[in-house]
Amino acid sequence: MGRPSKYPRELRERAVRMVAEVRGDYPSEYAAMTAVAQMLGIGSPETIRTWIRRQQVDAGDRPGVTTDAAVEIKRLKRENAELRRANEILKAASAFFAAELDRPHKR
């Protein structure tokens, strides 16, 4: 979608799995995220929290827009903007040629 991730996909998936595996060893999910972030050298537990929430949405376990849907929406918005620009160009050209037809011709 946006800029390429600083972390490889495999690392993100591994971090999400690790949090699920060690969750019972910690008093909260956030504590597990913090521990996994430190183990894997990830800057912030918030980064892992974002990955977990995204995975939950994609799996249908949490409400929200899936990654695939977000990509498709972005593509459609870009296409829509391009079509609007093309329409404006065509309208301007149409108005120009209509004005040319209305002018009296010199012979």
PDB file of C-alpha atoms in Angstrom, residues 1-2 53-60 62-75:
ATOM      1  CA  MET A   1       0.000   0.000   0.000  1.00  0.00           C
ATOM      2  CA  GLY A   2       2.259   2.791   1.182  1.00  0.00           C
ATOM      3  CA  ARG A  53      -4.473  -5.951  14.670  1.00  0.00           C
ATOM      4  CA  ARG A  54      -3.958  -6.041  10.887  1.00  0.00           C
ATOM      5  CA  GLN A  55      -3.702  -9.853  10.974  1.00  0.00           C
ATOM      6  CA  GLN A  56      -6.882 -10.040  13.083  1.00  0.00           C
ATOM      7  CA  VAL A  57      -8.785  -7.866  10.593  1.00  0.00           C
ATOM      8  CA  ASP A  58      -7.484  -9.875   7.636  1.00  0.00           C
ATOM      9  CA  ALA A  59      -8.524 -13.127   9.353  1.00  0.00           C
ATOM     10  CA  GLY A  60     -12.013 -11.743  10.063  1.00  0.00           C
ATOM     11  CA  ARG A  62     -11.800  -8.084  14.203  1.00  0.00           C
ATOM     12  CA  PRO A  63     -13.943  -5.584  12.304  1.00  0.00           C
ATOM     13  CA  GLY A  64     -12.192  -3.342   9.816  1.00  0.00           C
ATOM     14  CA  VAL A  65     -11.044  -3.036   6.235  1.00  0.00           C
ATOM     15  CA  THR A  66      -8.838  -5.928   5.147  1.00  0.00           C
ATOM     16  CA  THR A  67      -5.477  -5.322   3.538  1.00  0.00           C
ATOM     17  CA  ASP A  68      -6.728  -6.599   0.175  1.00  0.00           C
ATOM     18  CA  ALA A  69      -9.793  -4.356   0.324  1.00  0.00           C
ATOM     19  CA  ALA A  70      -7.663  -1.341   1.269  1.00  0.00           C
ATOM     20  CA  VAL A  71      -5.360  -1.970  -1.699  1.00  0.00           C
ATOM     21  CA  GLU A  72      -8.355  -2.285  -4.043  1.00  0.00           C
ATOM     22  CA  ILE A  73      -9.962   0.891  -2.648  1.00  0.00           C
ATOM     23  CA  LYS A  74      -6.716   2.806  -3.130  1.00  0.00           C
ATOM     24  CA  ARG A  75      -6.411   1.532  -6.719  1.00  0.00           C
TER      25      ARG A  75
END
